[in-house]
Structure formats: structure tokens, C-alpha cells
PDB file of N, CA and C in Angstrom:
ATOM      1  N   UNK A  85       5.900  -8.533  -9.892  1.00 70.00           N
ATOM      2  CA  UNK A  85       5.942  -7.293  -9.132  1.00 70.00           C
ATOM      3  C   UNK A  85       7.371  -6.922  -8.757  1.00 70.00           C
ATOM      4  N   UNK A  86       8.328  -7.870  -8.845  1.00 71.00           N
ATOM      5  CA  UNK A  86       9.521  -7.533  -8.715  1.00 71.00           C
ATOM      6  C   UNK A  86      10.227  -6.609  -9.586  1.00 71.00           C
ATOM      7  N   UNK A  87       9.522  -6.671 -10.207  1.00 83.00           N
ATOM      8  CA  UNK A  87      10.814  -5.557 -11.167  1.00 83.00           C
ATOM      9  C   UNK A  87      10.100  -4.200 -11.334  1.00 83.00           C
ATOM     10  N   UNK A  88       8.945  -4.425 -11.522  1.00 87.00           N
ATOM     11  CA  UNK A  88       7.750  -2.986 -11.203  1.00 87.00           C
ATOM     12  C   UNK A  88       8.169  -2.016 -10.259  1.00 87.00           C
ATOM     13  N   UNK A  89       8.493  -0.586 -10.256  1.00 93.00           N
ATOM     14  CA  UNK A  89       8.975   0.198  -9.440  1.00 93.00           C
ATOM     15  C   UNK A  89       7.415   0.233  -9.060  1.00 93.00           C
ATOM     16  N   UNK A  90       7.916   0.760  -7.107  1.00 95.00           N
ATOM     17  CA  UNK A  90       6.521   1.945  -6.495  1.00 95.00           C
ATOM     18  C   UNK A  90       5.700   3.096  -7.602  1.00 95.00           C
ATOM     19  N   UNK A  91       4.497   2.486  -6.781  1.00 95.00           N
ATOM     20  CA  UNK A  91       3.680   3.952  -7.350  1.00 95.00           C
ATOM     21  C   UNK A  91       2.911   4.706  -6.277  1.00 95.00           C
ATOM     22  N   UNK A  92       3.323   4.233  -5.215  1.00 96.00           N
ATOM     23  CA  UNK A  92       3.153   5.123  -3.885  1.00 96.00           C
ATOM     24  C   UNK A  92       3.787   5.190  -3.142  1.00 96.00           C
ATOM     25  N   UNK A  93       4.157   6.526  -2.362  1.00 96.00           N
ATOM     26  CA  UNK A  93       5.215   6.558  -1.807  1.00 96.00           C
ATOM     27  C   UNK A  93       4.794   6.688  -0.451  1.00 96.00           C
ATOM     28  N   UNK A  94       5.186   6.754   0.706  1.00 95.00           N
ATOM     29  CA  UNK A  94       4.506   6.956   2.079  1.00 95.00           C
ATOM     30  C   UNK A  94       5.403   8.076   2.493  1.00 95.00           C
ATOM     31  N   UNK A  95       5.218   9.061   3.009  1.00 92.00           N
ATOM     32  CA  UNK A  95       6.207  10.299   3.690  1.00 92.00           C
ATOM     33  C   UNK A  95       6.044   9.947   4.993  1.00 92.00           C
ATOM     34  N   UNK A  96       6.639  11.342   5.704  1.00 87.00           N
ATOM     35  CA  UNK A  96       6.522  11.661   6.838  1.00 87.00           C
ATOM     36  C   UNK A  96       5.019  12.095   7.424  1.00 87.00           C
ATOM     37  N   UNK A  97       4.464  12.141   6.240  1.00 90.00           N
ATOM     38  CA  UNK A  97       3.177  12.174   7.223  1.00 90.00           C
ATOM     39  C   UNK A  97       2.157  11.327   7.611  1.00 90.00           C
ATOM     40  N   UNK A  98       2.788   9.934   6.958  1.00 92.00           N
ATOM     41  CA  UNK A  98       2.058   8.499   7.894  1.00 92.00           C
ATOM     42  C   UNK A  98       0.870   8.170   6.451  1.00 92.00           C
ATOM     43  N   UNK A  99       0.127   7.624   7.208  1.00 94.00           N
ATOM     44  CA  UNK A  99      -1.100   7.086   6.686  1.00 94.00           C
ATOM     45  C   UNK A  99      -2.113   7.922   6.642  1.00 94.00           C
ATOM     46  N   UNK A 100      -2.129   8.727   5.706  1.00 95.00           N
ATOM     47  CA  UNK A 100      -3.482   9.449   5.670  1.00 95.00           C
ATOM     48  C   UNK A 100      -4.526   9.190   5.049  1.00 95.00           C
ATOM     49  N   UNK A 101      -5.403   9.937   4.768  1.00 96.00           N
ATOM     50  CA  UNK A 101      -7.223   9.377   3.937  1.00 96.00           C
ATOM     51  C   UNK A 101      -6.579   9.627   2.398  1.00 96.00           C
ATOM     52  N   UNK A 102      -5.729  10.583   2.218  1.00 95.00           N
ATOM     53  CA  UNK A 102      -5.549  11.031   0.617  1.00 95.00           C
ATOM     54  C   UNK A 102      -4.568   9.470   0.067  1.00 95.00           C
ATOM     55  N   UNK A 103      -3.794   9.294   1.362  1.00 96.00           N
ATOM     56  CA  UNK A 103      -3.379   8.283   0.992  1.00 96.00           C
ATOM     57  C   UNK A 103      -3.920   7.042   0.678  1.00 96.00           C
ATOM     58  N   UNK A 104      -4.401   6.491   1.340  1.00 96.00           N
ATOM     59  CA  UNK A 104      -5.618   5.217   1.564  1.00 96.00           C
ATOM     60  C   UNK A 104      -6.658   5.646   0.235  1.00 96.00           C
ATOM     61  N   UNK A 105      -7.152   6.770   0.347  1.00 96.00           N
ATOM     62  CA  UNK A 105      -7.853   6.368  -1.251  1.00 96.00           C
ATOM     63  C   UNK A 105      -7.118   6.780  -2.112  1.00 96.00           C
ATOM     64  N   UNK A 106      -5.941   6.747  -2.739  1.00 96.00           N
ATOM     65  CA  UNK A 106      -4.729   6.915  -3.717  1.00 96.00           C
ATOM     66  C   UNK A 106      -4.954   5.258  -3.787  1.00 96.00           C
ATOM     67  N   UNK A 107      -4.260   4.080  -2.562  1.00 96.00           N
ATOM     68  CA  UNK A 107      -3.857   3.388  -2.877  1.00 96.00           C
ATOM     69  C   UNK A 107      -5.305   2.400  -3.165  1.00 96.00           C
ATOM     70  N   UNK A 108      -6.280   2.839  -2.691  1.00 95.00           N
ATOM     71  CA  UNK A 108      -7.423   2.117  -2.782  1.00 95.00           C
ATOM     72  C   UNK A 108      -8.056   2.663  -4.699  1.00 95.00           C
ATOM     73  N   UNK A 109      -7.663   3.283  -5.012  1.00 95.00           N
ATOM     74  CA  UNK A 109      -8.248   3.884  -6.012  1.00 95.00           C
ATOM     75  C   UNK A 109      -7.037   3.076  -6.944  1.00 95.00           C
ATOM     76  N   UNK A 110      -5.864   2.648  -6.899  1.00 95.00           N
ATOM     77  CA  UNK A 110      -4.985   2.009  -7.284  1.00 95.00           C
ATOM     78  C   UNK A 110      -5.408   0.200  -7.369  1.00 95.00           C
ATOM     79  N   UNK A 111      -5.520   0.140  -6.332  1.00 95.00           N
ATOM     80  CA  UNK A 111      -5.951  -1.652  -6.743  1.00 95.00           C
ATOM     81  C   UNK A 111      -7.248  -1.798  -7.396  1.00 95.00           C
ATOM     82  N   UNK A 112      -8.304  -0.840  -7.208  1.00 93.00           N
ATOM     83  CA  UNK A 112      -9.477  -0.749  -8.607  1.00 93.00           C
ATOM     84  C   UNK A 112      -8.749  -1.447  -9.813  1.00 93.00           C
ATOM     85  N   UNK A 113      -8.026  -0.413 -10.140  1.00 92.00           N
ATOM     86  CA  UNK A 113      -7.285  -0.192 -11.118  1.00 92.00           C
ATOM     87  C   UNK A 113      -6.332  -1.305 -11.450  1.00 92.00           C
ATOM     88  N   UNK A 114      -5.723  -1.970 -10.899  1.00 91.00           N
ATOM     89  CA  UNK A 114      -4.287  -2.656 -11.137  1.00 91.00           C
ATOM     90  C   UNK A 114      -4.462  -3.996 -10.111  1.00 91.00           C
ATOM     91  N   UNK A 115      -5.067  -3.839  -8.999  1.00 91.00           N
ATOM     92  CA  UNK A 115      -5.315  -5.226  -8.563  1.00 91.00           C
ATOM     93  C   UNK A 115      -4.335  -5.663  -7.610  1.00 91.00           C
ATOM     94  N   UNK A 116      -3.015  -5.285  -7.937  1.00 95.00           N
ATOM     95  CA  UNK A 116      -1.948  -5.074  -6.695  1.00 95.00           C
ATOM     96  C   UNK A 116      -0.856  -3.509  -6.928  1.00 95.00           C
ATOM     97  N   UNK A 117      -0.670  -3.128  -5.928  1.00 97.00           N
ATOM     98  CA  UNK A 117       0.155  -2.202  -5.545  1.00 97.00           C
ATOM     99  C   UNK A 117       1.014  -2.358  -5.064  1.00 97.00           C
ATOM    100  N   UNK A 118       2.468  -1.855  -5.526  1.00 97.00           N
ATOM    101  CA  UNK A 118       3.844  -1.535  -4.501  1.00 97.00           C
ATOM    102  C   UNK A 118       3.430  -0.197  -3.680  1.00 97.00           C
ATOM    103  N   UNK A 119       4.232  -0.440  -2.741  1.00 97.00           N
ATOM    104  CA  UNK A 119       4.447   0.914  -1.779  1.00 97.00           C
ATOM    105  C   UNK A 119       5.222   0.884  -1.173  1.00 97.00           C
ATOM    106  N   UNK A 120       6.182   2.650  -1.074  1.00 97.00           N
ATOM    107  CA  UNK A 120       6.989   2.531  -0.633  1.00 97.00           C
ATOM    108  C   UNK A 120       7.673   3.535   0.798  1.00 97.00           C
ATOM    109  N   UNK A 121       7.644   3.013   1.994  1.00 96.00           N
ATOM    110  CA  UNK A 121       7.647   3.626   2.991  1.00 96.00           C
ATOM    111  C   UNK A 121       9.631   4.687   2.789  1.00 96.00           C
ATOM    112  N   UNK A 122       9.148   6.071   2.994  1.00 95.00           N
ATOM    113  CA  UNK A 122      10.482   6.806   2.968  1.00 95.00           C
ATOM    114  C   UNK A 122      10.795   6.772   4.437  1.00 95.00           C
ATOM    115  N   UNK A 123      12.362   6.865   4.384  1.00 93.00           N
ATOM    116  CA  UNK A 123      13.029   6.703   5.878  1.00 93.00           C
ATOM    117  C   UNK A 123      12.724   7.627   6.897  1.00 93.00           C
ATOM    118  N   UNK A 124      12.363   9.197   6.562  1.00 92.00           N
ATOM    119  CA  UNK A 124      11.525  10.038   7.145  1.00 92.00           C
ATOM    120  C   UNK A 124      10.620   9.448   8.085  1.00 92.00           C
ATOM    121  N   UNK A 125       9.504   8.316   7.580  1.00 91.00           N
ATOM    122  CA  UNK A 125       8.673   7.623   8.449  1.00 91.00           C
ATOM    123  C   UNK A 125       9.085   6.786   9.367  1.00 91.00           C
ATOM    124  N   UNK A 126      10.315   6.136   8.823  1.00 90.00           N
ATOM    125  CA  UNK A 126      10.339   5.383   9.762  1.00 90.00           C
ATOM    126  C   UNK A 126      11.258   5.449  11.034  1.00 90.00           C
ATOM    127  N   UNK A 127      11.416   6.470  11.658  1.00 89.00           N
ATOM    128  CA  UNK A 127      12.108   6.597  13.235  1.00 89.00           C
ATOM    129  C   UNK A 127      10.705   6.728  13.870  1.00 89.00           C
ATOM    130  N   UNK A 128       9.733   6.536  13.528  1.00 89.00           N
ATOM    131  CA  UNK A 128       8.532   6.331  14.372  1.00 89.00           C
ATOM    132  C   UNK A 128       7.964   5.177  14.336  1.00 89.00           C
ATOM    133  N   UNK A 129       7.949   4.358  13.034  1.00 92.00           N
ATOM    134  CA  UNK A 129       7.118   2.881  13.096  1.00 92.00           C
ATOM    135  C   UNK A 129       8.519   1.995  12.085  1.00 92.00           C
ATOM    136  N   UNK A 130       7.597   0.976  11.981  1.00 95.00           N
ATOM    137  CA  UNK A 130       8.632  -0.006  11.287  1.00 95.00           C
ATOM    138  C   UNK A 130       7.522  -0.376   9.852  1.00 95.00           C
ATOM    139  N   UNK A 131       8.354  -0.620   9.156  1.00 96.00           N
ATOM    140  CA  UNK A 131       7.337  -1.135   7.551  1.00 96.00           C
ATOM    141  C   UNK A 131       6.117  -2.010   7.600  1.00 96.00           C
ATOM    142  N   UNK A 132       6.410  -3.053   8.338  1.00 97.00           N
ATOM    143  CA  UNK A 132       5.380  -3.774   8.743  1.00 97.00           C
ATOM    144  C   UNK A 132       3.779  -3.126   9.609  1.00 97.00           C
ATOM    145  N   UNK A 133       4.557  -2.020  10.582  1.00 96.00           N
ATOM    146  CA  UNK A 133       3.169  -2.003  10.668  1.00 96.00           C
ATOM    147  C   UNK A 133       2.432  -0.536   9.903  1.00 96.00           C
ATOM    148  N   UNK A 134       2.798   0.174   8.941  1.00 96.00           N
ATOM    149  CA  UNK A 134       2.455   0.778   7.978  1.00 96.00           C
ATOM    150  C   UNK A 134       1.647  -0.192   7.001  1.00 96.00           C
ATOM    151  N   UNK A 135       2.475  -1.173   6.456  1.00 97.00           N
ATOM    152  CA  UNK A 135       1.963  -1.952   6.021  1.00 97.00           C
ATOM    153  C   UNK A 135       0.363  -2.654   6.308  1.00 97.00           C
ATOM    154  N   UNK A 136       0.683  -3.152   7.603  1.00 97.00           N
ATOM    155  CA  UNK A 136      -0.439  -3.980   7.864  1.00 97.00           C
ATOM    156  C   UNK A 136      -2.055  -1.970   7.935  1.00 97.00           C
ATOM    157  N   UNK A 137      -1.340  -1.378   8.773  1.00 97.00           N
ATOM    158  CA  UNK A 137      -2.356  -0.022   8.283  1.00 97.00           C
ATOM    159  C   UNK A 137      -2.855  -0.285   6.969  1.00 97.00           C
ATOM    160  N   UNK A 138      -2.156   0.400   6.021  1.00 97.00           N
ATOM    161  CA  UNK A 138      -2.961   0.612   4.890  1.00 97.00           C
ATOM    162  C   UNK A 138      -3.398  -0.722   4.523  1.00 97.00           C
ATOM    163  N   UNK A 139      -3.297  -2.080   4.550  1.00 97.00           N
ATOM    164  CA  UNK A 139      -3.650  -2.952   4.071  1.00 97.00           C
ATOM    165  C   UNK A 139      -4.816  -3.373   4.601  1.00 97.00           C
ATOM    166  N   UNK A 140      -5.323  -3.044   6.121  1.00 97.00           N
ATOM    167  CA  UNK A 140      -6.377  -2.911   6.777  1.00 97.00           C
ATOM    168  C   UNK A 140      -7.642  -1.752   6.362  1.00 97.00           C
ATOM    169  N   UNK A 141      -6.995  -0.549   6.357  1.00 97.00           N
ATOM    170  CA  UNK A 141      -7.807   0.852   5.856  1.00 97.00           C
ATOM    171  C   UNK A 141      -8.380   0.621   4.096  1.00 97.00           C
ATOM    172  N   UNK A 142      -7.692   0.058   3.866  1.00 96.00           N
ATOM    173  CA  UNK A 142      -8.001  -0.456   2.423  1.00 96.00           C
ATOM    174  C   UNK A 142      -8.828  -1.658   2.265  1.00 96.00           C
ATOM    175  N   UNK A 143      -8.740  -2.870   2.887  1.00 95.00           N
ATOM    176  CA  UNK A 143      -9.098  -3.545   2.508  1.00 95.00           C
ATOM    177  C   UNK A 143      -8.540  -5.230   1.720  1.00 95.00           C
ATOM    178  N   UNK A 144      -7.299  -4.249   1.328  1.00 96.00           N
ATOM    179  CA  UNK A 144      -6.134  -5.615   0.766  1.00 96.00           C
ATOM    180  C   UNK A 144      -5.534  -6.646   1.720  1.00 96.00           C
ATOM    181  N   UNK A 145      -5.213  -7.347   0.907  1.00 97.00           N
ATOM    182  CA  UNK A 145      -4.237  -8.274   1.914  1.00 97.00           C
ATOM    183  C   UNK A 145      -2.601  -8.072   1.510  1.00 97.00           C
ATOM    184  N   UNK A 146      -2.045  -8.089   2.026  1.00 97.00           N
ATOM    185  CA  UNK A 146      -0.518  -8.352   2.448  1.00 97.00           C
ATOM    186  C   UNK A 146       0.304  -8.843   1.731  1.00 97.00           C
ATOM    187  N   UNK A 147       0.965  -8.688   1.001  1.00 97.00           N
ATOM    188  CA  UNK A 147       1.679 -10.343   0.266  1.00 97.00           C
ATOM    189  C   UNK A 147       2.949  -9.969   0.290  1.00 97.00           C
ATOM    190  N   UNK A 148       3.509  -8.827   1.047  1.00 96.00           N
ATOM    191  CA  UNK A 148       5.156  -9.108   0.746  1.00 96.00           C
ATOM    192  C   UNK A 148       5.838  -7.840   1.333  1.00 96.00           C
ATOM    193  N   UNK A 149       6.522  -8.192   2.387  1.00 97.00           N
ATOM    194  CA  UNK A 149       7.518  -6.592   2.840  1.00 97.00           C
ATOM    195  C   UNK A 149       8.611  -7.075   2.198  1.00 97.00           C
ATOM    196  N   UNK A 150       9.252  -6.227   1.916  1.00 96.00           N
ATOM    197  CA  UNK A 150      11.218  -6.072   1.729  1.00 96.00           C
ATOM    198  C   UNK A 150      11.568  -5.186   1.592  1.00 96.00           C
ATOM    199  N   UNK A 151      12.499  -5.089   2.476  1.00 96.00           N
ATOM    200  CA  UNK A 151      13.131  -3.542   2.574  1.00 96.00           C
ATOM    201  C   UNK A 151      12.156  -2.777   2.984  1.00 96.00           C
ATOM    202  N   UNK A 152      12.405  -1.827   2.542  1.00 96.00           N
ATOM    203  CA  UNK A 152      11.085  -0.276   2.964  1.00 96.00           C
ATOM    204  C   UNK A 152      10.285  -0.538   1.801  1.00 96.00           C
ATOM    205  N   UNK A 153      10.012  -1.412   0.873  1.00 97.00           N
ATOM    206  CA  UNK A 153       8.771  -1.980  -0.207  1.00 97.00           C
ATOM    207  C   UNK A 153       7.906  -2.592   0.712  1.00 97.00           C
ATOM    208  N   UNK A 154       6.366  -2.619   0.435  1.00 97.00           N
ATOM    209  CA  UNK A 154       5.438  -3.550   0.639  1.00 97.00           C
ATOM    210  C   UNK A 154       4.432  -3.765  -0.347  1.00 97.00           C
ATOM    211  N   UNK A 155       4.074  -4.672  -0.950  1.00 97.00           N
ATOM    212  CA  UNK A 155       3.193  -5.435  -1.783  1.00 97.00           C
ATOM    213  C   UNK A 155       2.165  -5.537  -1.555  1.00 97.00           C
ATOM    214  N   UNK A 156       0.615  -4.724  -1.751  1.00 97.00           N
ATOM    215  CA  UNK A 156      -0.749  -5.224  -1.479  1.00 97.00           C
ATOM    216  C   UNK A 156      -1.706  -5.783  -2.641  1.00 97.00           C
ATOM    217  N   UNK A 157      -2.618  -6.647  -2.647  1.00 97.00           N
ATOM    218  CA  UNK A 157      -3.295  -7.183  -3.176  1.00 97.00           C
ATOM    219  C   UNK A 157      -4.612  -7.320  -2.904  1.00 97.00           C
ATOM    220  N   UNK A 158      -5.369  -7.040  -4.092  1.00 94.00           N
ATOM    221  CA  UNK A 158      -7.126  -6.653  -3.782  1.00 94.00           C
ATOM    222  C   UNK A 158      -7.787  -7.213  -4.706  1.00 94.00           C
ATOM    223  N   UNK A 159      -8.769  -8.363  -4.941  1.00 89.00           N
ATOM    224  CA  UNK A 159      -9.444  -8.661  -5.871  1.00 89.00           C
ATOM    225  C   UNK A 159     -10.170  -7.689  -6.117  1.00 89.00           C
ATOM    226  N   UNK A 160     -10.633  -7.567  -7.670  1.00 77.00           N
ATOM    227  CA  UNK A 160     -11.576  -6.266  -7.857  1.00 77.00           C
ATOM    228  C   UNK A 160     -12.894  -7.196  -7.579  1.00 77.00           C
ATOM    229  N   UNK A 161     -13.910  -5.987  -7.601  1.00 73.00           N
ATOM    230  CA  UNK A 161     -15.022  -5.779  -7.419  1.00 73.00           C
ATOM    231  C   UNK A 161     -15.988  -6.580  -8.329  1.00 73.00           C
ATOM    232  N   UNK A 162     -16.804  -7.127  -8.290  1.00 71.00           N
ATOM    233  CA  UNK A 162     -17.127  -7.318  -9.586  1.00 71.00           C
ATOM    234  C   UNK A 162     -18.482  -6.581  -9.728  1.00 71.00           C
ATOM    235  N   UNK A 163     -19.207  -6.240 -10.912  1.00 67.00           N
ATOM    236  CA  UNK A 163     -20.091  -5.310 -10.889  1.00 67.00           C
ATOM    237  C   UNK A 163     -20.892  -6.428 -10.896  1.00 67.00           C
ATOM    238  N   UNK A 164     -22.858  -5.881 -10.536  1.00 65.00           N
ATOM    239  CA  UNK A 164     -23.826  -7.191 -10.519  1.00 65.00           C
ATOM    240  C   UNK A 164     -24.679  -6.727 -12.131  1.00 65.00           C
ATOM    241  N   UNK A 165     -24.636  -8.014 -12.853  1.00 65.00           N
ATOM    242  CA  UNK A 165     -25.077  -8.185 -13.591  1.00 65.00           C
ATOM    243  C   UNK A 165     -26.508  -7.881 -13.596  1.00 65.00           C
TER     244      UNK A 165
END
């Protein structure tokens, strides 16, 4: 995941639903997600707890802040046989 650029970006307008199912509709898909908080957001919160948000609203777990990056991870689903 290190070398993988973001494929979500977070603005100034926080954590929203379009967002949360973007990134939830993303780990379906891919299983982990970068994201990346813009500085816009942050004179109101800090990365971490954006982070821990969407990783809660979603469902993922956590695996990595740095910098204004954060790393989530979601086992998929499995369908019932």
C-alpha cells in the first residue's frame, strides 16, 4: 500500500454518507483503501480522528495513519453458498 496513491480524498466537508459509501463501496472492491485527509479539513480535527470516523461508519479497521494518509482494511463479505 505504500506506493499505491489515494483513491479518496476527504475535503472540507468532513465525513459524509456519499463519502462513507464511496469508501465502503471501495473495500467491496479492493479490500483495503488509502485515504486522504486535505488540509482544508484539518483546522477542525486531526487525521486520526477522521480516520477512526470513517473506519467506524464503515466498518473497517485501521491499519495505518501517516501524514494526512490513512489506511483502512475490510475483509470482504463472503456470499452463502
Amino acid at each position: 500500500m505504500t506506493l499505491e496513491k489515494p483513491t479518496v480524498w476527504v475535503g472540507k466537508a468532513g465525513v459524509s454518507e456519499g463519502l462513507v459509501e464511496e469508501v465502503s463501496r471501495q473495500l467491496d472492491a479492493r479490500r483495503a483503501v488509502k485515504v486522504k485527509v486535505q488540509r482544508s479539513l484539518l483546522a477542525s480535527r486531526t487525521v486520526e480522528d477522521v480516520a477512526a470516523e470513517v473506519a467506524a461508519k464503515t466498518g473497517a479497521e485501521l491499519i495505518e495513519v501517516r501524514g494526512h494518509t490513512f489506511v483502512l482494511y475490510r475483509r470482504r463479505k463472503r456470499k452463502p453458498l
